[in-house]
PDB file of C-alpha atoms in Angstrom:
ATOM      1  CA  UNK A 217       0.000   0.000   0.000  1.00 45.00           C
ATOM      2  CA  UNK A 218       2.850   2.378   0.850  1.00 42.00           C
ATOM      3  CA  UNK A 219       4.382   1.692  -2.536  1.00 44.00           C
ATOM      4  CA  UNK A 220       1.095   2.489  -4.266  1.00 38.00           C
ATOM      5  CA  UNK A 221       0.697   5.812  -2.395  1.00 37.00           C
ATOM      6  CA  UNK A 222       4.309   6.743  -3.136  1.00 39.00           C
ATOM      7  CA  UNK A 223       3.808   5.928  -6.827  1.00 38.00           C
ATOM      8  CA  UNK A 224       0.590   7.960  -6.896  1.00 38.00           C
ATOM      9  CA  UNK A 225       2.317  10.935  -5.258  1.00 38.00           C
ATOM     10  CA  UNK A 226       5.242  10.809  -7.719  1.00 39.00           C
ATOM     11  CA  UNK A 227       2.891  10.533 -10.666  1.00 37.00           C
ATOM     12  CA  UNK A 228       0.784  13.514  -9.559  1.00 43.00           C
ATOM     13  CA  UNK A 229       3.929  15.658  -9.042  1.00 37.00           C
ATOM     14  CA  UNK A 230       5.195  14.766 -12.509  1.00 41.00           C
ATOM     15  CA  UNK A 231       1.875  15.589 -14.155  1.00 41.00           C
ATOM     16  CA  UNK A 232       1.514  18.951 -12.439  1.00 41.00           C
ATOM     17  CA  UNK A 233       5.098  20.029 -13.212  1.00 42.00           C
ATOM     18  CA  UNK A 234       4.825  18.947 -16.863  1.00 45.00           C
ATOM     19  CA  UNK A 235       1.524  20.652 -17.518  1.00 42.00           C
ATOM     20  CA  UNK A 236       2.831  24.104 -16.548  1.00 42.00           C
ATOM     21  CA  UNK A 237       6.048  23.947 -18.568  1.00 42.00           C
ATOM     22  CA  UNK A 238       4.396  22.354 -21.616  1.00 45.00           C
ATOM     23  CA  UNK A 239       1.793  25.085 -21.967  1.00 45.00           C
ATOM     24  CA  UNK A 240       4.455  27.820 -21.870  1.00 51.00           C
ATOM     25  CA  UNK A 241       6.916  26.099 -24.208  1.00 52.00           C
ATOM     26  CA  UNK A 242       4.243  25.297 -26.814  1.00 71.00           C
ATOM     27  CA  UNK A 243       3.070  28.912 -27.100  1.00 90.00           C
ATOM     28  CA  UNK A 244       3.891  30.382 -30.512  1.00 95.00           C
ATOM     29  CA  UNK A 245       5.289  33.874 -31.122  1.00 97.00           C
ATOM     30  CA  UNK A 246       2.139  35.271 -32.768  1.00 96.00           C
ATOM     31  CA  UNK A 247      -0.024  33.921 -29.949  1.00 96.00           C
ATOM     32  CA  UNK A 248       2.283  35.331 -27.279  1.00 96.00           C
ATOM     33  CA  UNK A 249       2.492  38.749 -28.979  1.00 96.00           C
ATOM     34  CA  UNK A 250      -1.032  38.800 -30.431  1.00 96.00           C
ATOM     35  CA  UNK A 251      -2.261  42.351 -30.971  1.00 95.00           C
ATOM     36  CA  UNK A 252       0.984  43.987 -29.812  1.00 97.00           C
ATOM     37  CA  UNK A 253       2.682  46.787 -31.746  1.00 98.00           C
ATOM     38  CA  UNK A 254       6.368  47.587 -32.042  1.00 98.00           C
ATOM     39  CA  UNK A 255       8.059  50.657 -33.559  1.00 98.00           C
ATOM     40  CA  UNK A 256      11.496  51.024 -35.156  1.00 97.00           C
ATOM     41  CA  UNK A 257      13.784  54.086 -35.114  1.00 97.00           C
ATOM     42  CA  UNK A 258      12.200  55.390 -38.367  1.00 95.00           C
ATOM     43  CA  UNK A 259       8.658  55.282 -36.964  1.00 95.00           C
ATOM     44  CA  UNK A 260       7.584  52.155 -38.874  1.00 96.00           C
ATOM     45  CA  UNK A 261       5.141  50.157 -36.729  1.00 97.00           C
ATOM     46  CA  UNK A 262       4.903  46.359 -36.801  1.00 97.00           C
ATOM     47  CA  UNK A 263       1.893  44.607 -35.297  1.00 97.00           C
ATOM     48  CA  UNK A 264       1.581  40.866 -34.747  1.00 97.00           C
ATOM     49  CA  UNK A 265      -1.692  38.974 -34.818  1.00 95.00           C
ATOM     50  CA  UNK A 266      -2.540  35.325 -35.119  1.00 93.00           C
ATOM     51  CA  UNK A 267      -3.530  34.388 -38.657  1.00 93.00           C
ATOM     52  CA  UNK A 268      -1.226  36.931 -40.350  1.00 97.00           C
ATOM     53  CA  UNK A 269       2.553  37.084 -40.689  1.00 97.00           C
ATOM     54  CA  UNK A 270       2.611  40.721 -39.577  1.00 97.00           C
ATOM     55  CA  UNK A 271       1.089  44.135 -40.127  1.00 97.00           C
ATOM     56  CA  UNK A 272       3.180  47.172 -40.975  1.00 97.00           C
ATOM     57  CA  UNK A 273       2.214  50.834 -40.871  1.00 96.00           C
ATOM     58  CA  UNK A 274       4.448  53.432 -42.491  1.00 91.00           C
ATOM     59  CA  UNK A 275       3.620  57.012 -43.540  1.00 84.00           C
ATOM     60  CA  UNK A 276      -0.107  56.534 -43.504  1.00 83.00           C
ATOM     61  CA  UNK A 277      -0.374  53.179 -45.299  1.00 92.00           C
ATOM     62  CA  UNK A 278      -1.294  50.079 -43.308  1.00 96.00           C
ATOM     63  CA  UNK A 279      -0.493  46.686 -44.832  1.00 97.00           C
ATOM     64  CA  UNK A 280      -0.653  43.075 -43.764  1.00 97.00           C
ATOM     65  CA  UNK A 281       1.122  39.994 -45.041  1.00 98.00           C
ATOM     66  CA  UNK A 282      -0.022  36.405 -44.841  1.00 97.00           C
ATOM     67  CA  UNK A 283       1.228  32.975 -45.823  1.00 97.00           C
ATOM     68  CA  UNK A 284       0.471  32.080 -49.406  1.00 97.00           C
ATOM     69  CA  UNK A 285       1.451  31.965 -53.047  1.00 98.00           C
ATOM     70  CA  UNK A 286       0.604  34.983 -55.183  1.00 97.00           C
ATOM     71  CA  UNK A 287       0.738  35.160 -58.971  1.00 97.00           C
ATOM     72  CA  UNK A 288       1.575  37.993 -61.379  1.00 97.00           C
ATOM     73  CA  UNK A 289       2.582  40.548 -58.768  1.00 97.00           C
ATOM     74  CA  UNK A 290       3.714  43.942 -60.068  1.00 95.00           C
ATOM     75  CA  UNK A 291       6.571  45.522 -58.140  1.00 93.00           C
ATOM     76  CA  UNK A 292       9.218  48.076 -59.097  1.00 91.00           C
ATOM     77  CA  UNK A 293       8.610  47.919 -62.895  1.00 93.00           C
ATOM     78  CA  UNK A 294       8.552  44.106 -62.834  1.00 95.00           C
ATOM     79  CA  UNK A 295       5.854  41.447 -62.928  1.00 96.00           C
ATOM     80  CA  UNK A 296       6.756  38.395 -60.849  1.00 96.00           C
ATOM     81  CA  UNK A 297       5.098  35.109 -61.825  1.00 96.00           C
ATOM     82  CA  UNK A 298       5.082  33.924 -58.228  1.00 97.00           C
ATOM     83  CA  UNK A 299       5.654  35.403 -54.808  1.00 98.00           C
ATOM     84  CA  UNK A 300       5.654  32.978 -51.871  1.00 98.00           C
ATOM     85  CA  UNK A 301       5.271  34.133 -48.263  1.00 98.00           C
ATOM     86  CA  UNK A 302       6.419  31.377 -45.923  1.00 98.00           C
ATOM     87  CA  UNK A 303       6.972  30.643 -42.243  1.00 98.00           C
ATOM     88  CA  UNK A 304      10.416  29.115 -41.718  1.00 98.00           C
ATOM     89  CA  UNK A 305      10.052  28.629 -37.956  1.00 98.00           C
ATOM     90  CA  UNK A 306       8.093  29.887 -34.988  1.00 97.00           C
ATOM     91  CA  UNK A 307       8.396  29.311 -31.270  1.00 97.00           C
ATOM     92  CA  UNK A 308       7.661  31.401 -28.198  1.00 95.00           C
ATOM     93  CA  UNK A 309      10.462  33.954 -28.686  1.00 97.00           C
ATOM     94  CA  UNK A 310      11.498  33.651 -32.344  1.00 98.00           C
ATOM     95  CA  UNK A 311       9.540  34.099 -35.566  1.00 98.00           C
ATOM     96  CA  UNK A 312      11.316  33.564 -38.906  1.00 98.00           C
ATOM     97  CA  UNK A 313       9.523  34.268 -42.179  1.00 98.00           C
ATOM     98  CA  UNK A 314      10.610  34.400 -45.803  1.00 98.00           C
ATOM     99  CA  UNK A 315       9.401  35.843 -49.101  1.00 98.00           C
ATOM    100  CA  UNK A 316      10.622  34.176 -52.298  1.00 98.00           C
ATOM    101  CA  UNK A 317       9.997  35.684 -55.729  1.00 97.00           C
ATOM    102  CA  UNK A 318      10.449  34.064 -59.124  1.00 96.00           C
ATOM    103  CA  UNK A 319      12.324  35.821 -61.904  1.00 94.00           C
ATOM    104  CA  UNK A 320      10.133  38.653 -63.107  1.00 93.00           C
ATOM    105  CA  UNK A 321       9.345  40.170 -66.469  1.00 95.00           C
ATOM    106  CA  UNK A 322      10.914  43.622 -66.920  1.00 90.00           C
ATOM    107  CA  UNK A 323      14.293  45.281 -67.368  1.00 85.00           C
ATOM    108  CA  UNK A 324      16.026  43.907 -64.226  1.00 91.00           C
ATOM    109  CA  UNK A 325      13.820  41.488 -62.291  1.00 94.00           C
ATOM    110  CA  UNK A 326      15.887  38.676 -60.732  1.00 94.00           C
ATOM    111  CA  UNK A 327      14.488  35.994 -58.475  1.00 96.00           C
ATOM    112  CA  UNK A 328      15.069  36.837 -54.827  1.00 95.00           C
ATOM    113  CA  UNK A 329      14.689  35.637 -51.284  1.00 96.00           C
ATOM    114  CA  UNK A 330      14.102  37.886 -48.286  1.00 97.00           C
ATOM    115  CA  UNK A 331      13.838  36.708 -44.703  1.00 98.00           C
ATOM    116  CA  UNK A 332      12.885  38.409 -41.468  1.00 98.00           C
ATOM    117  CA  UNK A 333      13.756  36.975 -38.072  1.00 98.00           C
ATOM    118  CA  UNK A 334      12.030  38.519 -35.057  1.00 98.00           C
ATOM    119  CA  UNK A 335      13.894  37.601 -31.861  1.00 98.00           C
ATOM    120  CA  UNK A 336      12.546  38.724 -28.489  1.00 98.00           C
ATOM    121  CA  UNK A 337      15.281  40.264 -26.329  1.00 98.00           C
ATOM    122  CA  UNK A 338      13.031  41.269 -23.429  1.00 97.00           C
ATOM    123  CA  UNK A 339       9.394  42.257 -22.824  1.00 95.00           C
ATOM    124  CA  UNK A 340       9.930  45.650 -24.484  1.00 98.00           C
ATOM    125  CA  UNK A 341      12.443  44.944 -27.273  1.00 98.00           C
ATOM    126  CA  UNK A 342      12.631  42.670 -30.314  1.00 98.00           C
ATOM    127  CA  UNK A 343      15.650  42.387 -32.591  1.00 98.00           C
ATOM    128  CA  UNK A 344      14.775  42.175 -36.280  1.00 98.00           C
ATOM    129  CA  UNK A 345      17.308  40.588 -38.595  1.00 98.00           C
ATOM    130  CA  UNK A 346      16.757  40.916 -42.327  1.00 97.00           C
ATOM    131  CA  UNK A 347      18.484  38.940 -45.043  1.00 98.00           C
ATOM    132  CA  UNK A 348      18.013  40.324 -48.559  1.00 95.00           C
ATOM    133  CA  UNK A 349      19.726  37.775 -50.844  1.00 91.00           C
ATOM    134  CA  UNK A 350      22.668  37.517 -48.456  1.00 93.00           C
ATOM    135  CA  UNK A 351      22.793  41.167 -47.351  1.00 96.00           C
ATOM    136  CA  UNK A 352      22.174  40.936 -43.607  1.00 97.00           C
ATOM    137  CA  UNK A 353      21.065  43.814 -41.406  1.00 97.00           C
ATOM    138  CA  UNK A 354      19.551  44.072 -37.964  1.00 98.00           C
ATOM    139  CA  UNK A 355      17.708  46.674 -35.941  1.00 98.00           C
ATOM    140  CA  UNK A 356      15.585  46.930 -32.824  1.00 98.00           C
ATOM    141  CA  UNK A 357      11.861  47.502 -32.492  1.00 98.00           C
ATOM    142  CA  UNK A 358      10.365  48.635 -29.210  1.00 98.00           C
ATOM    143  CA  UNK A 359       6.946  47.981 -27.756  1.00 98.00           C
ATOM    144  CA  UNK A 360       4.470  50.812 -28.271  1.00 97.00           C
ATOM    145  CA  UNK A 361       0.752  51.374 -27.859  1.00 95.00           C
ATOM    146  CA  UNK A 362      -1.289  49.032 -30.040  1.00 90.00           C
ATOM    147  CA  UNK A 363      -2.048  50.445 -33.466  1.00 90.00           C
ATOM    148  CA  UNK A 364      -5.364  49.775 -35.203  1.00 91.00           C
ATOM    149  CA  UNK A 365      -5.103  47.357 -38.122  1.00 93.00           C
ATOM    150  CA  UNK A 366      -8.744  47.720 -39.112  1.00 91.00           C
ATOM    151  CA  UNK A 367      -8.127  49.341 -42.526  1.00 94.00           C
ATOM    152  CA  UNK A 368      -5.000  47.367 -43.439  1.00 97.00           C
ATOM    153  CA  UNK A 369      -4.807  45.880 -46.941  1.00 97.00           C
ATOM    154  CA  UNK A 370      -2.867  42.915 -48.329  1.00 97.00           C
ATOM    155  CA  UNK A 371       0.589  44.305 -49.133  1.00 97.00           C
ATOM    156  CA  UNK A 372       1.597  41.488 -51.484  1.00 97.00           C
ATOM    157  CA  UNK A 373      -1.505  41.920 -53.650  1.00 96.00           C
ATOM    158  CA  UNK A 374      -0.814  45.675 -53.851  1.00 94.00           C
ATOM    159  CA  UNK A 375       2.750  45.002 -55.002  1.00 94.00           C
ATOM    160  CA  UNK A 376       4.533  45.959 -51.787  1.00 94.00           C
ATOM    161  CA  UNK A 377       7.155  43.269 -51.484  1.00 94.00           C
ATOM    162  CA  UNK A 378       9.486  43.055 -48.508  1.00 90.00           C
TER     163      UNK A 378
END
């Protein structure tokens, strides 16, 4: 009987300790930072919401981006047959996304790949690392008051590539 009670006690301790850590570790970036806004040094505001890659507001225009394949996208005097917005990885503190374009029709329209990695540094700061076909840059965005995304439009469909 003592062995049974000891086993029951150990089992209940294991279950309670696992349930707390599992729920935190399985939380994804866009769930954790749902409906939060972040601003960079130039005043560009990024907002994260579940169901979208991100929202961006710059000089009066509000755009959103979502996972998907888009066809015949006009951008910078080119027409790209395909533009793919992808999630490379996502966990609680890191969100890595990529946009891949096919070769476009126009004077200089090469295929390209652009990635953004959002890495949480602390509750008020995220480091953003960009990789434009091998040209890597990074900058910080800081938490700000939430910005309305109500009138945002699909940036890829409008020809605003990353």
